[in-house]
Structure formats: structure tokens, C-alpha cells
Amino acid sequence: MTYTLIGSCCLIFLIGPASGFSPSYGTGEALREAQSAYFNRWGVVPRTLLSGAVRPLFAPLTALFLHGNWLHLLGNLLFLFVFGGLVEQRLGPARFVLFYLCVGYVAMLCYAASHPESAETLVGASGAISGVLGAFLYLFPRTRVTSVFPFLFFLPLRFPAWIVLLFWLTLQWLAVRQDTDGPGVAYLAHVVGFTLGFLYAWFRFRRATVTGPSPAPVSEGESPP
């Protein structure tokens, strides 16, 4: 299901106006108007979501599969690709999808509630993917992941997941304090999603001992990478 979610996001992006691949949306000003109308229809607009109407209540589910540009899409799906598979193995495919959708929905709802008068559109899977990261932190804290950090000259280094994810969460929390009603990144949705994912994994697996994937056997004279 992780790959299905990745494929769905890619397909929806490619056929939408944000990719620029479909000539039916036009170019220049016409394309920008088409993008605005598209995101307003299928994305989350906080003051519309909280208006009491029924139709906007479905918007968080559709918004999870929309992305504003290539960087937004690829950044989100990289995190889902790296962390989603192991979490799905623990939860099972059906429960994983339900978890993903519910966490993403609540994360967007919380962001909208904190910006009730905002007319800016919110799209993207980052709230749901943040939930996957939170669950991963609880389930596989010692699993090593390859990471790059600007202050380490972008060298690919392997760190335990708990270091990488707590560092990421700290950055999101600090950024929440800079958050505004204007366009930008919904950092609060990231923090909410991460917290929900961690709490769900803790509640479901708190009595089980969970470790990362077992390393492959190493022959005498060899050393693991």
C-alpha cells in the first residue's frame, strides 16, 4: 500500500495543473488560474472547512493526494518511501491505509482550527506522512537511516532513526512559532501528525518489543556496510 499511495500521488499530480504536463489547462495566466481553481476545489481552505457545510468536510481526504509543485511532491514521497514500508509491515496494509488517512485528516483539521479565518489553500500528504514518521520512531527507534544535513556538508551519513526523527520534529516545532496565516508550509500539521502517529503506535504496540529489521548473516572475514 505504500507504493500504491506513492503511485496515486504521482498520477494525480501528473494529470493536474501543477505538473504543467497537461495542455488542457493552458499556459501563463490561464494556467495559474486553473491551478488556483483546482486547489480551491480539492484542497483545504480553513475558513470554508469550518463553515459548517458538508462538502468541505471531505476536502482533507482529497487534499492528501495533491501537491503544489515538483519539490513538494518529491520531498513528501521520499519520506514515505523511506519510512512507510516498515510501518506498513507492522500495521498491515489495510490498517496502514486507514491510519494514514485518519492521521492526515486530523492533522489538516487541527491546522485549519488554528487558522480559522485563513483563505489560503492547504494541500499535501505531509500531515499523514508525519504520522508515519511518528509511528516509525516508536516502532524502530534504533534502525539506521541514511541522512544528509547542510551543516555536515551534505555528506550521506547513517544515524539511528531516533536521532534523525527527533531532530526533524524539533525543526518543525521551532518553525510552528514562525507560522502565519499566509502561504507557506503547514508546520503545525507536521507536529500534530507526528504526535498522533507516535501515540497510536505506542497505544497499539506498547506491550510488544519491537526492533528494526534483522541484519543479513555475515561470513567470516566480512563486515557489514
Coordinates of C-alpha atoms in Angstrom, one line a residue:
M1 CA 0.0 0.0 0.0
T2 CA 3.0 2.3 0.5
Y3 CA 3.7 2.0 -3.2
T4 CA 0.1 2.5 -4.1
L5 CA -0.1 5.7 -2.1
I6 CA 3.1 6.9 -3.8
G7 CA 1.8 6.0 -7.2
S8 CA -1.6 7.6 -6.6
C9 CA 0.1 10.9 -5.6
C10 CA 2.3 10.9 -8.6
L11 CA -0.5 10.1 -11.0
I12 CA -2.8 12.8 -9.6
F13 CA 0.0 15.3 -9.7
L14 CA 0.9 14.5 -13.3
I15 CA -2.7 14.9 -14.6
G16 CA -3.3 18.0 -12.6
P17 CA -2.4 21.6 -13.5
A18 CA 0.6 21.9 -11.1
S19 CA 2.8 19.5 -13.1
G20 CA 2.4 21.6 -16.3
F21 CA 2.2 18.4 -18.4
S22 CA -1.5 18.7 -19.4
P23 CA -2.0 21.2 -22.2
S24 CA -5.8 21.4 -21.4
Y25 CA -5.0 23.9 -18.6
G26 CA -3.3 26.4 -20.9
T27 CA -0.2 28.4 -20.2
G28 CA 0.7 31.6 -18.4
E29 CA -2.1 33.4 -16.6
A30 CA -4.7 30.7 -17.7
L31 CA -2.5 28.0 -16.1
R32 CA -2.2 30.0 -12.8
E33 CA -6.0 30.5 -12.7
A34 CA -6.5 26.8 -13.4
Q35 CA -4.2 25.9 -10.5
S36 CA -5.9 28.2 -8.1
A37 CA -9.3 26.9 -9.0
Y38 CA -8.1 23.3 -8.8
F39 CA -6.6 23.7 -5.4
N40 CA -9.6 25.6 -4.1
R41 CA -11.9 22.9 -5.2
W42 CA -9.9 19.9 -3.9
G43 CA -7.7 21.4 -1.2
V44 CA -8.4 22.5 2.3
V45 CA -9.4 26.2 2.8
P46 CA -9.6 26.6 6.6
R47 CA -12.5 29.1 6.8
T48 CA -14.5 27.0 4.3
L49 CA -13.8 23.8 6.1
L50 CA -15.0 25.3 9.4
S51 CA -18.1 26.9 7.8
G52 CA -20.4 24.1 8.7
A53 CA -21.1 23.0 5.2
V54 CA -20.9 19.2 4.4
R55 CA -18.9 19.2 1.2
P56 CA -15.7 20.9 2.6
L57 CA -15.5 18.1 5.2
F58 CA -14.3 15.7 2.5
A59 CA -11.6 18.2 1.4
P60 CA -8.8 16.9 3.8
L61 CA -9.1 13.4 2.2
T62 CA -8.6 14.8 -1.4
A63 CA -6.0 17.3 -0.3
L64 CA -3.8 14.5 0.9
F65 CA -3.2 13.4 -2.7
L66 CA -2.4 16.9 -4.1
H67 CA 0.9 18.7 -4.2
G68 CA 1.8 22.2 -5.2
N69 CA 4.9 21.6 -7.2
W70 CA 7.6 19.0 -8.0
L71 CA 9.7 19.8 -5.0
H72 CA 6.7 19.4 -2.7
L73 CA 5.7 16.1 -4.3
L74 CA 9.2 14.5 -4.3
G75 CA 10.1 15.7 -0.8
N76 CA 7.0 14.1 0.7
L77 CA 7.2 10.9 -1.3
L78 CA 10.9 10.4 -0.4
F79 CA 9.9 10.3 3.3
L80 CA 7.0 8.0 2.6
F81 CA 9.2 5.7 0.6
V82 CA 12.0 5.5 3.3
F83 CA 9.8 5.1 6.3
G84 CA 6.4 3.8 5.1
G85 CA 7.3 0.2 4.2
L86 CA 8.4 -0.9 7.7
V87 CA 5.4 0.8 9.4
E88 CA 3.1 -0.9 6.9
Q89 CA 4.6 -4.3 7.7
R90 CA 3.8 -3.8 11.4
L91 CA 0.3 -2.4 10.9
G92 CA -0.8 -4.5 7.9
P93 CA -1.8 -2.9 4.6
A94 CA -5.5 -2.2 5.4
R95 CA -4.8 -0.7 8.9
F96 CA -1.8 1.2 7.5
V97 CA -4.0 3.0 4.9
L98 CA -6.7 3.7 7.4
F99 CA -4.1 5.1 9.8
Y100 CA -2.5 7.2 7.1
L101 CA -5.9 8.8 6.0
C102 CA -7.1 9.4 9.6
V103 CA -3.9 11.0 10.8
G104 CA -3.7 13.1 7.7
Y105 CA -7.3 14.2 8.1
V106 CA -6.9 15.2 11.8
A107 CA -3.6 17.0 11.1
M108 CA -5.2 19.2 8.5
L109 CA -8.3 19.7 10.7
C110 CA -6.1 20.9 13.5
Y111 CA -4.2 23.3 11.2
A112 CA -7.5 24.7 10.0
A113 CA -8.7 25.1 13.5
S114 CA -5.6 27.1 14.4
H115 CA -6.1 29.4 11.4
P116 CA -9.9 29.6 11.2
E117 CA -10.0 32.8 9.1
S118 CA -7.4 31.8 6.6
A119 CA -8.4 31.6 2.9
E120 CA -5.1 30.0 1.9
T121 CA -5.3 26.6 0.4
L122 CA -3.7 23.6 2.2
V123 CA -2.6 20.6 0.1
G124 CA -0.1 17.8 0.5
A125 CA 0.4 14.5 2.2
S126 CA 2.9 15.8 4.8
G127 CA 0.5 15.6 7.8
A128 CA -0.2 11.9 7.1
I129 CA 3.5 11.2 6.3
S130 CA 4.5 12.9 9.6
G131 CA 2.2 10.3 11.3
V132 CA 4.2 7.6 9.6
L133 CA 7.4 9.1 10.9
G134 CA 6.0 9.3 14.5
A135 CA 5.0 5.6 14.3
F136 CA 8.4 4.7 12.9
L137 CA 10.1 6.5 15.9
Y138 CA 8.2 4.3 18.4
L139 CA 8.5 1.0 16.4
F140 CA 12.0 1.2 15.0
P141 CA 14.0 3.8 17.0
R142 CA 17.4 2.2 16.5
T143 CA 17.1 1.4 12.8
R144 CA 19.7 3.3 11.0
V145 CA 18.7 5.6 8.1
T146 CA 20.9 7.4 5.7
S147 CA 20.6 11.2 6.1
V148 CA 22.2 14.4 4.8
F149 CA 22.4 17.6 6.8
P150 CA 23.5 21.0 5.4
F151 CA 25.8 21.7 8.4
L152 CA 27.6 18.4 7.7
F153 CA 28.3 19.5 4.1
F154 CA 25.5 17.2 2.8
L155 CA 27.6 14.1 3.4
P156 CA 25.4 11.0 3.4
L157 CA 25.7 9.6 7.0
R158 CA 23.8 6.8 8.8
F159 CA 22.2 7.7 12.1
P160 CA 19.7 5.9 14.4
A161 CA 16.2 6.8 13.4
W162 CA 15.5 8.4 16.8
I163 CA 18.2 11.0 16.2
V164 CA 17.0 11.8 12.7
L165 CA 13.3 12.0 13.6
L166 CA 13.7 13.9 16.8
F167 CA 15.9 16.4 15.0
W168 CA 13.3 16.7 12.3
L169 CA 10.5 17.2 14.8
T170 CA 12.4 19.8 16.7
L171 CA 12.8 21.8 13.4
Q172 CA 9.1 21.5 12.8
W173 CA 8.2 22.7 16.3
L174 CA 10.5 25.7 16.1
A175 CA 9.0 26.6 12.7
V176 CA 5.5 26.5 14.2
R177 CA 6.4 29.6 16.2
Q178 CA 7.0 31.4 12.9
D179 CA 3.8 30.1 11.3
T180 CA 1.3 32.6 9.9
D181 CA -2.0 32.6 8.0
G182 CA -0.2 33.3 4.8
P183 CA 1.1 30.8 2.2
G184 CA 3.9 28.6 3.3
V185 CA 4.5 25.2 5.0
A186 CA 1.9 23.9 7.4
Y187 CA 4.3 23.0 10.2
L188 CA 1.6 22.6 12.8
A189 CA 0.1 19.8 10.7
H190 CA 3.5 18.1 10.7
V191 CA 3.8 18.3 14.5
V192 CA 0.2 17.1 15.0
G193 CA 0.6 14.2 12.6
F194 CA 3.9 13.1 14.1
T195 CA 2.4 13.2 17.6
L196 CA -0.7 11.2 16.6
G197 CA 1.4 8.6 14.8
F198 CA 3.7 8.1 17.8
L199 CA 0.8 7.9 20.2
Y200 CA -1.1 5.4 18.0
A201 CA 2.0 3.2 17.7
W202 CA 2.6 3.4 21.5
F203 CA -1.0 2.6 22.3
R204 CA -1.2 -0.4 19.9
F205 CA 2.3 -1.9 20.5
R206 CA 3.3 -0.7 23.9
R207 CA 3.3 -4.3 25.3
A208 CA 5.4 -5.7 22.4
T209 CA 9.2 -5.5 22.0
V210 CA 9.9 -4.1 18.5
T211 CA 13.2 -3.9 16.8
G212 CA 14.4 -2.9 13.4
P213 CA 15.0 -5.4 10.6
S214 CA 17.5 -8.2 11.3
P215 CA 20.8 -7.7 9.5
A216 CA 21.8 -10.3 6.9
P217 CA 24.3 -13.0 8.0
V218 CA 27.9 -12.0 7.6
S219 CA 30.5 -14.6 6.5
E220 CA 33.8 -14.9 8.4
G221 CA 36.2 -12.2 7.2
E222 CA 33.4 -9.9 6.0
S223 CA 32.0 -6.8 7.7
P224 CA 28.5 -5.3 7.3
P225 CA 28.3 -2.0 5.4

